[in-house]
Short mmCIF file of C-alpha atoms and ligand atoms in Angstrom, two decimals:
data_model
loop_
_atom_site.label_atom_id
_atom_site.label_comp_id
_atom_site.label_asym_id
_atom_site.label_seq_id
_atom_site.Cartn_x
_atom_site.Cartn_y
_atom_site.Cartn_z
CA MET A 1 0.07 0.04 -0.23
CA ASN A 2 1.53 3.23 -0.87
CA ASP A 3 1.85 6.44 1.44
CA ARG A 4 -1.54 7.43 -0.81
CA VAL A 5 -3.49 4.64 0.01
CA ALA A 6 -2.41 4.62 3.44
CA ALA A 7 -2.97 7.61 4.29
CA ALA A 8 -6.83 7.67 2.31
CA ALA A 9 -7.38 4.37 4.16
CA ALA A 10 -7.20 6.12 7.74
CA ALA A 11 -9.96 8.87 6.40
CA VAL A 12 -12.28 6.06 6.07
CA GLY A 13 -14.84 7.03 9.25
CA GLU A 14 -14.25 10.77 8.52
CA ASP A 15 -16.17 12.80 6.44
CA SER A 16 -13.42 13.33 4.08
CA ARG A 17 -13.08 12.77 0.50
CA VAL A 18 -9.06 13.02 -1.55
CA PRO A 19 -8.39 15.10 -4.42
CA CYS A 20 -7.22 12.69 -6.94
CA VAL A 21 -6.79 13.14 -10.95
CA LEU A 22 -7.41 9.70 -12.97
CA ARG A 23 -6.03 9.92 -16.75
CA VAL A 24 -9.15 7.53 -18.24
CA ASN A 25 -8.89 7.25 -22.43
CA GLY A 26 -6.47 10.26 -22.78
CA ASP A 27 -8.11 12.42 -20.47
CA CYS A 28 -7.33 13.96 -16.88
CA HIS A 29 -10.22 14.24 -14.50
CA ALA A 30 -9.48 16.25 -11.24
CA LEU A 31 -11.90 15.13 -8.95
CA GLU A 32 -13.21 14.39 -5.06
CA LEU A 33 -13.41 11.16 -3.93
CA ASP A 34 -13.89 8.93 -0.91
CA PRO A 35 -10.90 7.03 -0.38
CA ARG A 36 -13.67 3.36 -0.27
CA THR A 37 -14.54 4.27 -4.24
CA THR A 38 -13.54 1.53 -6.60
CA LEU A 39 -11.66 2.04 -9.92
CA LEU A 40 -15.29 1.06 -11.75
CA ASP A 41 -18.20 2.87 -9.54
CA ALA A 42 -15.40 5.88 -10.64
CA LEU A 43 -15.95 5.08 -13.72
CA ARG A 44 -19.21 4.35 -14.27
CA GLU A 45 -20.54 7.05 -11.52
CA ASN A 46 -18.34 10.45 -11.52
CA LEU A 47 -17.30 9.94 -15.49
CA ALA A 48 -20.07 8.74 -17.04
CA LEU A 49 -18.10 6.24 -18.49
CA THR A 50 -21.61 3.86 -18.02
CA GLY A 51 -19.65 1.01 -21.28
CA THR A 52 -17.79 -0.63 -17.68
CA LYS A 53 -20.11 -3.03 -16.89
CA LYS A 54 -21.00 -3.99 -12.70
CA GLY A 55 -21.67 -7.55 -12.97
CA CYS A 56 -20.97 -9.70 -9.51
CA ASP A 57 -18.53 -6.06 -8.53
CA HIS A 58 -16.33 -9.51 -6.10
CA GLY A 59 -13.97 -10.62 -9.02
CA GLN A 60 -15.54 -13.27 -10.40
CA CYS A 61 -17.76 -12.45 -13.33
CA GLY A 62 -14.72 -10.14 -16.10
CA ALA A 63 -17.99 -7.31 -17.02
CA CYS A 64 -16.01 -4.27 -15.63
CA THR A 65 -12.03 -5.58 -17.13
CA VAL A 66 -10.50 -2.40 -18.35
CA LEU A 67 -7.34 -1.75 -19.07
CA LEU A 68 -4.52 0.10 -16.52
CA ALA A 69 -1.02 1.04 -18.03
CA GLY A 70 -1.93 -1.67 -20.87
CA ARG A 71 -2.31 -4.82 -18.91
CA ARG A 72 -5.87 -6.05 -18.51
CA VAL A 73 -7.61 -5.75 -14.47
CA ASN A 74 -11.51 -6.06 -12.97
CA ALA A 75 -12.11 -2.69 -12.65
CA CYS A 76 -14.31 -3.59 -9.07
CA LEU A 77 -11.42 -4.83 -7.57
CA MET A 78 -9.55 -1.55 -7.69
CA LEU A 79 -9.83 1.29 -5.67
CA ALA A 80 -9.68 4.24 -7.78
CA LEU A 81 -6.71 6.34 -6.48
CA MET A 82 -4.29 3.21 -6.61
CA THR A 83 -4.88 4.00 -10.52
CA GLU A 84 -3.37 7.75 -9.95
CA GLY A 85 -0.28 7.81 -12.64
CA ASP A 86 -1.39 5.67 -15.20
CA GLU A 87 -3.23 5.83 -17.89
CA VAL A 88 -7.16 3.65 -17.45
CA THR A 89 -8.24 2.44 -21.37
CA THR A 90 -12.09 1.50 -21.27
CA ILE A 91 -14.44 0.32 -23.84
CA GLU A 92 -15.14 3.68 -25.00
CA GLY A 93 -11.54 4.43 -25.50
CA LEU A 94 -10.16 1.67 -27.25
CA PRO A 95 -10.92 2.61 -30.40
CA ALA A 96 -9.12 5.63 -30.46
CA LEU A 97 -6.01 3.39 -28.88
CA ALA A 98 -5.61 1.36 -32.07
CA ALA A 99 -6.16 4.00 -34.42
CA ARG A 100 -2.85 5.67 -32.34
CA ALA A 101 -0.87 1.85 -32.44
CA ALA A 102 -1.69 2.19 -36.72
CA THR A 103 -1.26 6.64 -36.76
CA ALA A 104 -4.30 6.63 -38.21
CA PRO A 105 -6.06 9.49 -38.02
CA PRO A 106 -8.68 9.92 -35.00
CA SER A 107 -11.83 9.13 -36.68
CA PRO A 108 -15.42 9.26 -34.58
CA ASP A 109 -17.10 6.21 -36.62
CA ALA A 110 -13.99 3.75 -35.63
CA LEU A 111 -13.68 0.39 -34.01
CA HIS A 112 -11.51 -1.28 -32.30
CA PRO A 113 -10.28 -4.42 -34.29
CA LEU A 114 -11.80 -6.66 -32.16
CA GLN A 115 -15.34 -4.70 -31.93
CA GLN A 116 -14.74 -5.16 -35.27
CA ALA A 117 -14.92 -8.50 -34.88
CA PHE A 118 -17.15 -9.47 -32.57
CA LEU A 119 -19.80 -6.94 -35.17
CA SER A 120 -19.04 -9.58 -37.56
CA HIS A 121 -18.60 -12.83 -36.08
CA ASP A 122 -22.05 -12.32 -33.28
CA GLY A 123 -19.49 -12.13 -30.44
CA PHE A 124 -22.44 -11.15 -28.34
CA GLN A 125 -26.60 -12.11 -26.87
CA CYS A 126 -27.90 -9.55 -24.53
CA GLY A 127 -24.13 -7.55 -24.81
CA TYR A 128 -23.86 -7.23 -20.92
CA CYS A 129 -20.17 -9.14 -20.75
CA THR A 130 -19.11 -7.70 -24.45
CA PRO A 131 -17.27 -4.36 -22.98
CA GLY A 132 -15.21 -6.88 -20.43
CA GLN A 133 -14.62 -9.59 -23.08
CA ILE A 134 -13.11 -7.26 -25.61
CA CYS A 135 -11.15 -5.06 -23.23
CA SER A 136 -10.11 -8.45 -21.98
CA ALA A 137 -9.60 -9.33 -25.03
CA ALA A 138 -6.92 -6.17 -25.75
CA GLY A 139 -5.45 -6.86 -22.72
CA MET A 140 -4.85 -10.65 -23.37
CA LEU A 141 -3.12 -10.16 -27.08
CA GLU A 142 -0.60 -7.54 -25.90
CA GLU A 143 0.20 -10.47 -23.47
CA ALA A 144 0.34 -13.14 -25.90
CA ARG A 145 2.51 -11.08 -28.18
CA GLN A 146 4.88 -10.35 -25.48
CA GLY A 147 5.20 -14.32 -25.16
CA MET A 148 3.78 -14.80 -21.88
CA PRO A 149 2.51 -18.34 -21.58
CA SER A 150 -0.88 -19.88 -20.30
CA HIS A 151 -1.29 -23.20 -18.17
CA VAL A 152 -2.49 -24.79 -21.67
CA THR A 153 0.42 -23.60 -23.72
CA ALA A 154 2.35 -26.94 -23.82
CA ASP A 155 6.01 -25.45 -25.00
CA LEU A 156 7.06 -22.41 -22.89
CA GLY A 157 10.48 -22.07 -24.88
CA GLN A 158 8.69 -20.66 -27.95
CA ASP A 159 8.70 -17.01 -28.33
CA ARG A 160 5.30 -15.87 -29.30
CA PRO A 161 3.13 -18.96 -28.04
CA PRO A 162 -0.16 -19.21 -31.37
CA LEU A 163 -2.97 -18.58 -30.02
CA SER A 164 -5.35 -21.82 -30.91
CA PRO A 165 -8.36 -22.07 -29.74
CA GLU A 166 -7.77 -23.51 -26.28
CA GLU A 167 -5.65 -21.10 -25.37
CA ILE A 168 -8.14 -18.65 -26.19
CA ARG A 169 -10.26 -20.25 -24.28
CA GLU A 170 -7.69 -20.78 -21.63
CA ARG A 171 -6.72 -16.59 -21.68
CA MET A 172 -9.88 -15.36 -21.62
CA SER A 173 -11.84 -17.78 -18.78
CA GLY A 174 -12.06 -15.06 -16.35
CA ASN A 175 -14.63 -13.26 -18.26
CA LEU A 176 -18.18 -15.04 -17.72
CA CYS A 177 -21.09 -14.67 -20.77
CA ARG A 178 -23.84 -15.93 -18.87
CA CYS A 179 -25.64 -15.83 -22.44
CA GLY A 180 -23.25 -18.45 -23.62
CA ALA A 181 -21.60 -16.74 -26.34
CA TYR A 182 -18.54 -17.92 -26.46
CA PRO A 183 -17.54 -20.02 -29.28
CA ASN A 184 -18.41 -16.73 -31.37
CA ILE A 185 -16.41 -15.00 -28.63
CA ILE A 186 -13.51 -17.60 -29.95
CA ASP A 187 -13.80 -16.91 -33.40
CA ALA A 188 -13.87 -13.11 -33.06
CA ILE A 189 -10.52 -12.82 -31.76
CA ALA A 190 -9.12 -16.04 -33.20
CA GLU A 191 -9.60 -13.24 -36.50
CA VAL A 192 -8.21 -10.61 -34.84
CA ALA A 193 -5.01 -13.08 -33.72
CA THR A 194 -4.49 -14.48 -36.70
CA ALA A 195 -4.59 -11.03 -38.82
CA GLU A 196 -1.74 -9.74 -36.81
CA ALA A 197 0.15 -12.79 -36.69
FE1 FES B 1 -15.55 -6.98 -11.85
FE2 FES B 1 -17.91 -9.29 -12.11
S1 FES B 1 -18.02 -6.86 -11.98
S2 FES B 1 -15.56 -9.28 -11.87
FE1 FES B 2 -25.04 -11.69 -22.69
FE2 FES B 2 -22.25 -12.37 -22.30
S1 FES B 2 -23.58 -11.46 -24.08
S2 FES B 2 -23.92 -12.06 -21.09
#
């Protein structure tokens, strides 16, 4: 626990809010938050970024997945204050992230390749889990690019393990879909993984 979070924790019980600056989707937001506010609640309730969903609020479903400094995290398990200084990317910011990576000019209608693939493959039914699935897939593809193995990677000596359907299923196992759209979700992610290979 860093000093700032420790000081914030000590303030719990008093009527005090803590000033902080959150960097979300390329913008800085100056906020005053109850130190117990989760990143998920700060995004949804304070910044009106409701694309990030609250499913279980206990780190079990993945609906709240966002990228923190490029790595996927469950926003319901992070205190907002703990993310100060790091860039948070939500589903609303993914297209701009993809445009920056491709050095393409920003366009309001642009979609991240994963968003387009989910549309093309019908990778959802009710759509509630979908923002978390897509943010998680974006983080997962980056992990694979960096050569991180998974529980089912057979050859740990490979620089970049190929993303077979089995690999994708294992690496996405933290994201639940109550509609059972898993086959199409795997197909959508596989298409993007193949395009990048
Ligand atoms: Fe965060 Fe379920 S809402 S993991
Ligand atoms: Fe409904 Fe996944 S599409 S929960």
